[in-house]
CSV table of N, CA and C in Angstrom, one decimal:
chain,number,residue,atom,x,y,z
A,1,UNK,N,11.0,3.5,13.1
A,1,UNK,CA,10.2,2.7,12.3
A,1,UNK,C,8.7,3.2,12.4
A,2,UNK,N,8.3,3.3,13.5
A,2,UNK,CA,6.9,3.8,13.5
A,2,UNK,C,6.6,5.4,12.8
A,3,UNK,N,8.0,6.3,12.8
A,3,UNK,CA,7.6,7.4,12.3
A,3,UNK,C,7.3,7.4,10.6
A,4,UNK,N,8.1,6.0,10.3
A,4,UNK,CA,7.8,5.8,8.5
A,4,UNK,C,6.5,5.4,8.5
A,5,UNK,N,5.9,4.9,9.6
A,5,UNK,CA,4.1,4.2,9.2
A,5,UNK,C,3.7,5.3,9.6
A,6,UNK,N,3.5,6.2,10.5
A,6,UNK,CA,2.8,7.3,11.1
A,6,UNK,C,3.1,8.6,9.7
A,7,UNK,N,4.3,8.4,9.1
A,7,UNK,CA,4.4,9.5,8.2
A,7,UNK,C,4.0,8.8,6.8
A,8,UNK,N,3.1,7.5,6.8
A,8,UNK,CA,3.2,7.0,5.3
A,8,UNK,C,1.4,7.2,5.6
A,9,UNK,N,0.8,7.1,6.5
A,9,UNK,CA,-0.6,7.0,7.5
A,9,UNK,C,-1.2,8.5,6.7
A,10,UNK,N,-0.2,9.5,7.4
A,10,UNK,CA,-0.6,10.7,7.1
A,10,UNK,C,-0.7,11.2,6.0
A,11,UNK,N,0.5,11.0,4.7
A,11,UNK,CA,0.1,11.0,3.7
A,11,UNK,C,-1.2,10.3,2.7
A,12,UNK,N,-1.0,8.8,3.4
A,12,UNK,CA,-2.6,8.5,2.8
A,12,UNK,C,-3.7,9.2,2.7
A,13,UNK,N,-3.8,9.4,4.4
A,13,UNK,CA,-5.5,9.4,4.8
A,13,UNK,C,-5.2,11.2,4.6
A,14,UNK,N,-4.5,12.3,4.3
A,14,UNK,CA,-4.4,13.0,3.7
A,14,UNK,C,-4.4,13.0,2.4
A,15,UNK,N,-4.4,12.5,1.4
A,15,UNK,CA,-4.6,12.4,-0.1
A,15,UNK,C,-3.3,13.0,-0.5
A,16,UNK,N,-2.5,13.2,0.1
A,16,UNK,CA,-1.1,13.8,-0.4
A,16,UNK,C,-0.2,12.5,-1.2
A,17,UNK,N,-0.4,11.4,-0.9
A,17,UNK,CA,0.4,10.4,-1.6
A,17,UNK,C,-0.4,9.6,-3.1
A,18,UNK,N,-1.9,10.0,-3.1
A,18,UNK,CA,-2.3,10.3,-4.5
A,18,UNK,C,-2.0,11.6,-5.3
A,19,UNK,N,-1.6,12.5,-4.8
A,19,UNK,CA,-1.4,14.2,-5.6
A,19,UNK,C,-0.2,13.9,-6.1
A,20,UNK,N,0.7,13.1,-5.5
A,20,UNK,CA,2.6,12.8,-5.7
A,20,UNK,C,2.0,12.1,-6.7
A,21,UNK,N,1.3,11.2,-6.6
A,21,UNK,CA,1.0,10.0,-7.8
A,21,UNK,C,0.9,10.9,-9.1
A,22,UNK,N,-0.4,11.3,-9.3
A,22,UNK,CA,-0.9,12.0,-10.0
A,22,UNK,C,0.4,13.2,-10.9
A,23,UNK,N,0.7,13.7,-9.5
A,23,UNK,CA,2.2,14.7,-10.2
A,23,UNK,C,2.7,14.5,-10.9
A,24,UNK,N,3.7,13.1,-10.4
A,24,UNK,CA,4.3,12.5,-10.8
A,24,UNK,C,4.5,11.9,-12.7
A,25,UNK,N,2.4,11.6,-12.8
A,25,UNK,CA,2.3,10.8,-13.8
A,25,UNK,C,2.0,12.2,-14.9
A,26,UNK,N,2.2,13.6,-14.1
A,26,UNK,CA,2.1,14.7,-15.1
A,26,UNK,C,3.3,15.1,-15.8
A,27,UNK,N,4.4,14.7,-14.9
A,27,UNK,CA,5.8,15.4,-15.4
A,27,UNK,C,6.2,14.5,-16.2
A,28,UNK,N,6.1,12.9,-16.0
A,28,UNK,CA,6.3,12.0,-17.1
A,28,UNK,C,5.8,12.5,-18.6
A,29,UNK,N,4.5,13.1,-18.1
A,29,UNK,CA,3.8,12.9,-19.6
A,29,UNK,C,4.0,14.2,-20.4
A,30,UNK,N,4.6,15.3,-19.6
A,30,UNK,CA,4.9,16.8,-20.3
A,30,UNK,C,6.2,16.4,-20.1
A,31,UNK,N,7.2,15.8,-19.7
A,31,UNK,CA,8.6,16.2,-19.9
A,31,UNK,C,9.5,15.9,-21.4
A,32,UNK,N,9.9,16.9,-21.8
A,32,UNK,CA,10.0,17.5,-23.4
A,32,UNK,C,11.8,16.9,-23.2
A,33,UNK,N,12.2,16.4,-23.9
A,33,UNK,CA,13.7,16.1,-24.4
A,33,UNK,C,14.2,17.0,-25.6
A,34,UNK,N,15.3,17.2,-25.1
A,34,UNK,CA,16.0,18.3,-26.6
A,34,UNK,C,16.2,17.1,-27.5
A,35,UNK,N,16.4,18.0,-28.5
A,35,UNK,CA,16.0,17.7,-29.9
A,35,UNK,C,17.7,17.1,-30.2
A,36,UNK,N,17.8,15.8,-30.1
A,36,UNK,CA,19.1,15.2,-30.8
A,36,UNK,C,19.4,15.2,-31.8
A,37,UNK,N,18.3,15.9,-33.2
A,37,UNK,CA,19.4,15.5,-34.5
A,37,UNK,C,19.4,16.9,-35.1
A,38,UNK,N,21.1,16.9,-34.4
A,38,UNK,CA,22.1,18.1,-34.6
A,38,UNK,C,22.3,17.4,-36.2
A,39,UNK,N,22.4,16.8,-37.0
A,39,UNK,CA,22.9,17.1,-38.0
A,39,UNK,C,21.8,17.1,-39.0
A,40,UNK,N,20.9,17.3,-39.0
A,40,UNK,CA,20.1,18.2,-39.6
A,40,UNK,C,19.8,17.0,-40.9
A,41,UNK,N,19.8,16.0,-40.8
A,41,UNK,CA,19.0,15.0,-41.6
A,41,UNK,C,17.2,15.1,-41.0
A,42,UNK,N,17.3,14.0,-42.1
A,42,UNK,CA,15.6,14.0,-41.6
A,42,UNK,C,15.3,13.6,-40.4
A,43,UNK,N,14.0,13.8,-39.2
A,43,UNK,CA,13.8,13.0,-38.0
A,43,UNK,C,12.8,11.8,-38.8
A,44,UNK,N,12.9,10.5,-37.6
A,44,UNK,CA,12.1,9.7,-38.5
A,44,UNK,C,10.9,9.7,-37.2
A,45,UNK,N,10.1,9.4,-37.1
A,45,UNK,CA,9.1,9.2,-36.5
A,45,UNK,C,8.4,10.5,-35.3
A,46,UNK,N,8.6,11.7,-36.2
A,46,UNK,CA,8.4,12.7,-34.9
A,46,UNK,C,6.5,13.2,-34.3
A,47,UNK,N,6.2,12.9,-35.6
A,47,UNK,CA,4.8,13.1,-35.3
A,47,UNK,C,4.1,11.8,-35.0
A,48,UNK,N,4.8,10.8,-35.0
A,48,UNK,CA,3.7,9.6,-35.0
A,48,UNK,C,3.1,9.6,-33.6
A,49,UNK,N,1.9,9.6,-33.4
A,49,UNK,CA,0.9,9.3,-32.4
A,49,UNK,C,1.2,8.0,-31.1
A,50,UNK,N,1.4,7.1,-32.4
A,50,UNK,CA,1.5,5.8,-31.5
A,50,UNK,C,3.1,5.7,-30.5
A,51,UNK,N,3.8,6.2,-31.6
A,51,UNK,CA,5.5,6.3,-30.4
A,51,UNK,C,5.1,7.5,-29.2
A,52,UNK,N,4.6,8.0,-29.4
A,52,UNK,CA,4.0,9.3,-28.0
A,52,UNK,C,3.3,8.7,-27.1
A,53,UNK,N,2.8,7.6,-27.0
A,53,UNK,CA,1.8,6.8,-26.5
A,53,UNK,C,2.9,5.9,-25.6
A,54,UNK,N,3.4,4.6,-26.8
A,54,UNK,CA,4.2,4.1,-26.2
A,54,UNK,C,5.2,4.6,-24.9
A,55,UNK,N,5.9,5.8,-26.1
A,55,UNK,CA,7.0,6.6,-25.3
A,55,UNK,C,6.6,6.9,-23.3
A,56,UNK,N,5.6,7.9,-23.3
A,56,UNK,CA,4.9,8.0,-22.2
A,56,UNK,C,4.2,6.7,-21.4
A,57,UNK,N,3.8,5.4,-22.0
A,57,UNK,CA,3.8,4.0,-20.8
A,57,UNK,C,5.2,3.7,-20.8
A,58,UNK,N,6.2,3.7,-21.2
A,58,UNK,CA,7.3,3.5,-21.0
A,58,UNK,C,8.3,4.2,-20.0
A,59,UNK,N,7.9,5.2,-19.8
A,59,UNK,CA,8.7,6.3,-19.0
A,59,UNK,C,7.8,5.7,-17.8
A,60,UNK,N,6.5,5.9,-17.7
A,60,UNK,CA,6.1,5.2,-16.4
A,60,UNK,C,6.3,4.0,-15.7
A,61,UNK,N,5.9,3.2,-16.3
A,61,UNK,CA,6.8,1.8,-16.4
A,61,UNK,C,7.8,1.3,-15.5
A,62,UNK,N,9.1,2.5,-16.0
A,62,UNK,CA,10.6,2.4,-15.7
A,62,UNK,C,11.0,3.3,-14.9
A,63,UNK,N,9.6,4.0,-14.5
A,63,UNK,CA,9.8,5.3,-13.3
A,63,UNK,C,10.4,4.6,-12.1
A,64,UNK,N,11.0,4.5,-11.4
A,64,UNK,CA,11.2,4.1,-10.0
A,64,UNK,C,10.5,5.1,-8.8
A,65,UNK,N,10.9,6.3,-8.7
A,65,UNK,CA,10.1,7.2,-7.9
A,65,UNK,C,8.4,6.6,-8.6
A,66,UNK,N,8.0,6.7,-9.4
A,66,UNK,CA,7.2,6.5,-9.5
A,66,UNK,C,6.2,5.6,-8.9
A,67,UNK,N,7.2,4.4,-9.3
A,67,UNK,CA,6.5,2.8,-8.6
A,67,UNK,C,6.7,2.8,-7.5
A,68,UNK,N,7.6,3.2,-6.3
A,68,UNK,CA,7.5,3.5,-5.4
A,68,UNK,C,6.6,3.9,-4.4
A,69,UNK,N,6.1,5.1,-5.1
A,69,UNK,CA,4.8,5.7,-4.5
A,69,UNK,C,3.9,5.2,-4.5
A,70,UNK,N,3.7,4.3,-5.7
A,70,UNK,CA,2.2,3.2,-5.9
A,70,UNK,C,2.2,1.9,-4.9
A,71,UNK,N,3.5,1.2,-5.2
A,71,UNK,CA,3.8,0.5,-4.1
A,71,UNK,C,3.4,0.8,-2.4
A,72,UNK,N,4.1,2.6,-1.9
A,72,UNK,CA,3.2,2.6,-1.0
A,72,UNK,C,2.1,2.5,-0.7
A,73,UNK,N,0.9,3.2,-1.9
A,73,UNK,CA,-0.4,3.3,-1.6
A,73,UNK,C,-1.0,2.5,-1.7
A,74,UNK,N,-0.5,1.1,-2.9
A,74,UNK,CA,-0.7,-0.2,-2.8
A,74,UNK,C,-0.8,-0.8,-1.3
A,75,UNK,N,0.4,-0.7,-0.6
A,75,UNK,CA,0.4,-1.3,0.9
A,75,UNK,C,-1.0,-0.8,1.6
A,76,UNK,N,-0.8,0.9,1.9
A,76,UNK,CA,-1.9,1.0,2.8
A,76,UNK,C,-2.8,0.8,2.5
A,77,UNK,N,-3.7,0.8,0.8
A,77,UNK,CA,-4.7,0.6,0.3
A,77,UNK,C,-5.3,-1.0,0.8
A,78,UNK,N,-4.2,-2.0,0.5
A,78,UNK,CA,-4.3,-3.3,0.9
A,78,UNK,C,-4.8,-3.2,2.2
A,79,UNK,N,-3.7,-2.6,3.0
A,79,UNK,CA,-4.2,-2.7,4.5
A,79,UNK,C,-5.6,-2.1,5.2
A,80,UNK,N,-5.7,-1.0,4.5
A,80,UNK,CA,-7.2,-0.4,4.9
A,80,UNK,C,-8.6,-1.7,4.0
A,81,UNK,N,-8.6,-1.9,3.0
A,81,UNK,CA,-9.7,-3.3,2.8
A,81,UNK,C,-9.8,-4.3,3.5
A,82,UNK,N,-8.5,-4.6,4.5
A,82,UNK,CA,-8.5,-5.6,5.0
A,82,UNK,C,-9.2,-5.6,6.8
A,83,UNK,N,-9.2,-4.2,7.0
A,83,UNK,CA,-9.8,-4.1,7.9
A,83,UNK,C,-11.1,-3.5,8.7
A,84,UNK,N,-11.4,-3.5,9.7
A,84,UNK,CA,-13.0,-3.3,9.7
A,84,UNK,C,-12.8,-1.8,9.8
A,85,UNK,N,-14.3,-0.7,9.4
A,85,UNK,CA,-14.3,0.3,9.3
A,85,UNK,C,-14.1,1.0,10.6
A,86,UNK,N,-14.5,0.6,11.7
A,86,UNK,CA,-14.4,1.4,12.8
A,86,UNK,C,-12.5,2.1,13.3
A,87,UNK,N,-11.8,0.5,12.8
A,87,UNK,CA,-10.3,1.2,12.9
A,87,UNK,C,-9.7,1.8,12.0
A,88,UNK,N,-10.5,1.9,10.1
A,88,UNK,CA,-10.1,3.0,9.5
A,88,UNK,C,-10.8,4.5,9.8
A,89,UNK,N,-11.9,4.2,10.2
A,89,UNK,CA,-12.4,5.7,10.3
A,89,UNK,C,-11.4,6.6,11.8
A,90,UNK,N,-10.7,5.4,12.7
A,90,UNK,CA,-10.5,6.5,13.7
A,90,UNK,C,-9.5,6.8,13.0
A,91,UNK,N,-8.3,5.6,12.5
A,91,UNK,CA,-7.0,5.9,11.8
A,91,UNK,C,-7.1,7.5,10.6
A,92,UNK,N,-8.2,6.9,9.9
A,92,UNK,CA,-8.5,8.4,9.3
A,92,UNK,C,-8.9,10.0,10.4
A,93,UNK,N,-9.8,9.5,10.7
A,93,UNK,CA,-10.0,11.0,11.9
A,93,UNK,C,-8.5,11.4,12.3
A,94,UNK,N,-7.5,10.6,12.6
A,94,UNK,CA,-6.6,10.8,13.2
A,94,UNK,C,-5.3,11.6,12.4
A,95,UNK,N,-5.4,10.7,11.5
A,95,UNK,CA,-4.0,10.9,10.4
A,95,UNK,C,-4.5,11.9,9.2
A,96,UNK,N,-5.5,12.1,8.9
A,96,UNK,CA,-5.7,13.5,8.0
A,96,UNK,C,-5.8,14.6,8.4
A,97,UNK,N,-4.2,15.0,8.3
A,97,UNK,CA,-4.2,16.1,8.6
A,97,UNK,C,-5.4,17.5,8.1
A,98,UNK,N,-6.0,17.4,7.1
A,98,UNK,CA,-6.9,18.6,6.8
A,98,UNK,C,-8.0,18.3,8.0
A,99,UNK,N,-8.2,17.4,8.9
A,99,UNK,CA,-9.2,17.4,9.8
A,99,UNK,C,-8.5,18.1,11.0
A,100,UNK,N,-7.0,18.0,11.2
A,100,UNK,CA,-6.6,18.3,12.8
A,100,UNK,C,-7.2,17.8,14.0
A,101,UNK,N,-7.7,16.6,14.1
A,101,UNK,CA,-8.7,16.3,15.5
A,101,UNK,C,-7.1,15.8,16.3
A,102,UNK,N,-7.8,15.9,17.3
A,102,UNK,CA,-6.6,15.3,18.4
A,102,UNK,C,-7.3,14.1,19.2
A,103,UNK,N,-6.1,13.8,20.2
A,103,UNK,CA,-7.3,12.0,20.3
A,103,UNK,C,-8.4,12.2,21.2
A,104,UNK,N,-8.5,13.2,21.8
A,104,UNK,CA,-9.5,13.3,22.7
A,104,UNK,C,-10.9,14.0,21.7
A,105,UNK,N,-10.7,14.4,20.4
A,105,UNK,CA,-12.0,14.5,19.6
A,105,UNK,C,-11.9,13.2,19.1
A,106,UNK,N,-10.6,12.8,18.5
A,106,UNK,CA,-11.1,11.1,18.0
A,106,UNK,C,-11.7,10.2,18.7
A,107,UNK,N,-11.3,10.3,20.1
A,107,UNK,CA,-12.2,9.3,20.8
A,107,UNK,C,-13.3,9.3,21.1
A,108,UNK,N,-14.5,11.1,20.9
A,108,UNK,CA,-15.5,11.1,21.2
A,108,UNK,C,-16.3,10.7,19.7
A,109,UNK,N,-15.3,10.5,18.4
A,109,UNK,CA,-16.4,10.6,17.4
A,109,UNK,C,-16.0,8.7,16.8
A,110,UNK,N,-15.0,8.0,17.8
A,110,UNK,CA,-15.3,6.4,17.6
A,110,UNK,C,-16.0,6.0,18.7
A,111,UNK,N,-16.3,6.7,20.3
A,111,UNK,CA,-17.0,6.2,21.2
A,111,UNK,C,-16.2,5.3,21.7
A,112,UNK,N,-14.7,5.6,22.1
A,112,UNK,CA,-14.1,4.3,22.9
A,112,UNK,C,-12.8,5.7,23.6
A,113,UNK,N,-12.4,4.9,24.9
A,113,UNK,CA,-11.4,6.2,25.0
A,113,UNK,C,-10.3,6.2,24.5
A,114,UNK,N,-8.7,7.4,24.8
A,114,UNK,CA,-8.0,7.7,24.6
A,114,UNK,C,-7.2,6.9,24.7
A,115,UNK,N,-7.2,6.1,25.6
A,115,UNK,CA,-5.8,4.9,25.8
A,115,UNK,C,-5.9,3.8,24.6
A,116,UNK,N,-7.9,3.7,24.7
A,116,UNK,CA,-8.0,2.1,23.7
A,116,UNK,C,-7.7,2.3,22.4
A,117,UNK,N,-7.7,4.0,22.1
A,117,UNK,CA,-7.9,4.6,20.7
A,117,UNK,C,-6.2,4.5,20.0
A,118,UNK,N,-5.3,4.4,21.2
A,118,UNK,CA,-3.8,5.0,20.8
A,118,UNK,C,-3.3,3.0,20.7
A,119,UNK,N,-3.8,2.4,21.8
A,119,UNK,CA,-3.6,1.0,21.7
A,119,UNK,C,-3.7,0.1,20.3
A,120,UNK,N,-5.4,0.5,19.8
A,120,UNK,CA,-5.4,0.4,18.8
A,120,UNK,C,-5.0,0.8,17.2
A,121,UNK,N,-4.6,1.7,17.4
A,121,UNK,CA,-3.8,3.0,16.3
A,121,UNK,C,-2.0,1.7,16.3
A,122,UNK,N,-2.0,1.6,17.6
A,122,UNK,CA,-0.5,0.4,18.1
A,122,UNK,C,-0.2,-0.2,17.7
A,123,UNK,N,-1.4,-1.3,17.1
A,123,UNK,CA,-1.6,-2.6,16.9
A,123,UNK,C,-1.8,-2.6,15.6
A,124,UNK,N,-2.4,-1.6,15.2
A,124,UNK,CA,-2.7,-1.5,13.7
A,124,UNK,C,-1.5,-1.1,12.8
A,125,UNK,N,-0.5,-0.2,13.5
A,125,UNK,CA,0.5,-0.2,13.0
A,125,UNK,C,2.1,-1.4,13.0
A,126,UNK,N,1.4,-2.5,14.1
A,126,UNK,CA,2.3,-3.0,14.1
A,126,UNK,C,2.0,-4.6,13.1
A,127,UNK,N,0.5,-4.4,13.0
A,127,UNK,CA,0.0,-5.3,11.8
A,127,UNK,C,0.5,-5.0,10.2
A,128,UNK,N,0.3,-3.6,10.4
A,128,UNK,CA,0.9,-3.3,9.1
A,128,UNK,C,2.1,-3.8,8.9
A,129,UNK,N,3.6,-2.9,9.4
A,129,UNK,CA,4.3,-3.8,9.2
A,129,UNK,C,4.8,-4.9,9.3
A,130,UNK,N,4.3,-5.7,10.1
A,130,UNK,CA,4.5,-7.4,9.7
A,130,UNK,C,3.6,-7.8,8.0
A,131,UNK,N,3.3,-7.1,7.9
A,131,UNK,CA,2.3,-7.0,6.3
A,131,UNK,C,3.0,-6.4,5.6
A,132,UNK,N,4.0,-5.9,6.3
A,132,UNK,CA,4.6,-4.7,4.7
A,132,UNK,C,6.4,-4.4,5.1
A,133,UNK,N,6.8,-6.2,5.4
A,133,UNK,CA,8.4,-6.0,6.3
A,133,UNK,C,9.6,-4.8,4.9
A,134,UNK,N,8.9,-4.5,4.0
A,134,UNK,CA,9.7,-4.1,3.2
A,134,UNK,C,10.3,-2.3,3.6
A,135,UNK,N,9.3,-1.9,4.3
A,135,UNK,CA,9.3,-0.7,4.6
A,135,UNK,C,10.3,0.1,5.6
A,136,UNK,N,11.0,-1.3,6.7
A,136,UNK,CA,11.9,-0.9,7.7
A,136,UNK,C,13.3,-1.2,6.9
């Protein structure tokens, strides 16, 4: 359980779980379907603007990977507003991976030590999920 918060943590406060988003909402919107009319009648509606529109909020819509991913960032997003900055900034120092600090730089740059820093990282993860029982 804790490795799905510790591995949902790190994607956040890495920006890797907005790039999936983003990805995501790129392949929806380039993904090309073959051409169904084999019998060579007219197509009806192939240049219209507005079915391209539709078409693409609808593929997202009904994405499941898609919603998924938002749903996660929705959770942490929720959970980080909810709390004071001093336990996002360490949570961040800690969990983005493009920084690499380990807890003994985390705890010189929140000013509390290594045990209170991992205690609290504990607690925060165990608030979450009671906030987010969907995850286990």
């Amino acid at each position: 359980m804790a490795d799905k918060i510790d591995k949902l943590f790190t994607e956040y406060f890495s920006g890797e779980l907005e790039k999936e988003i983003s990805f995501r909402k790129f392949e929806l919107r380039t993904a090309h379907s073959t051409d169904e009319n084999i019998g060579g009648g007219r197509a009806e509606n192939v240049n219209n603007e507005k079915t391209k529109v539709e078409g693409v909020i609808i593929k997202e819509d009904e994405d499941q990977e898609l919603k998924m991913m938002q749903k996660r960032y929705k959770a942490v997003h929720d959970f980080i507003v909810d709390n004071d900055l001093e336990l996002i900034n360490m949570l961040d120092y800690y969990y983005d991976k493009r920084k690499k600090y380990v807890w003994k730089k985390v705890s010189g740059l929140v000013f509390k030590s290594e045990r209170q820093c991992k205690y609290d990282r504990d607690r925060a993860k165990y608030r979450f999920l009671l906030k987010n029982t969907w995850i286990g």
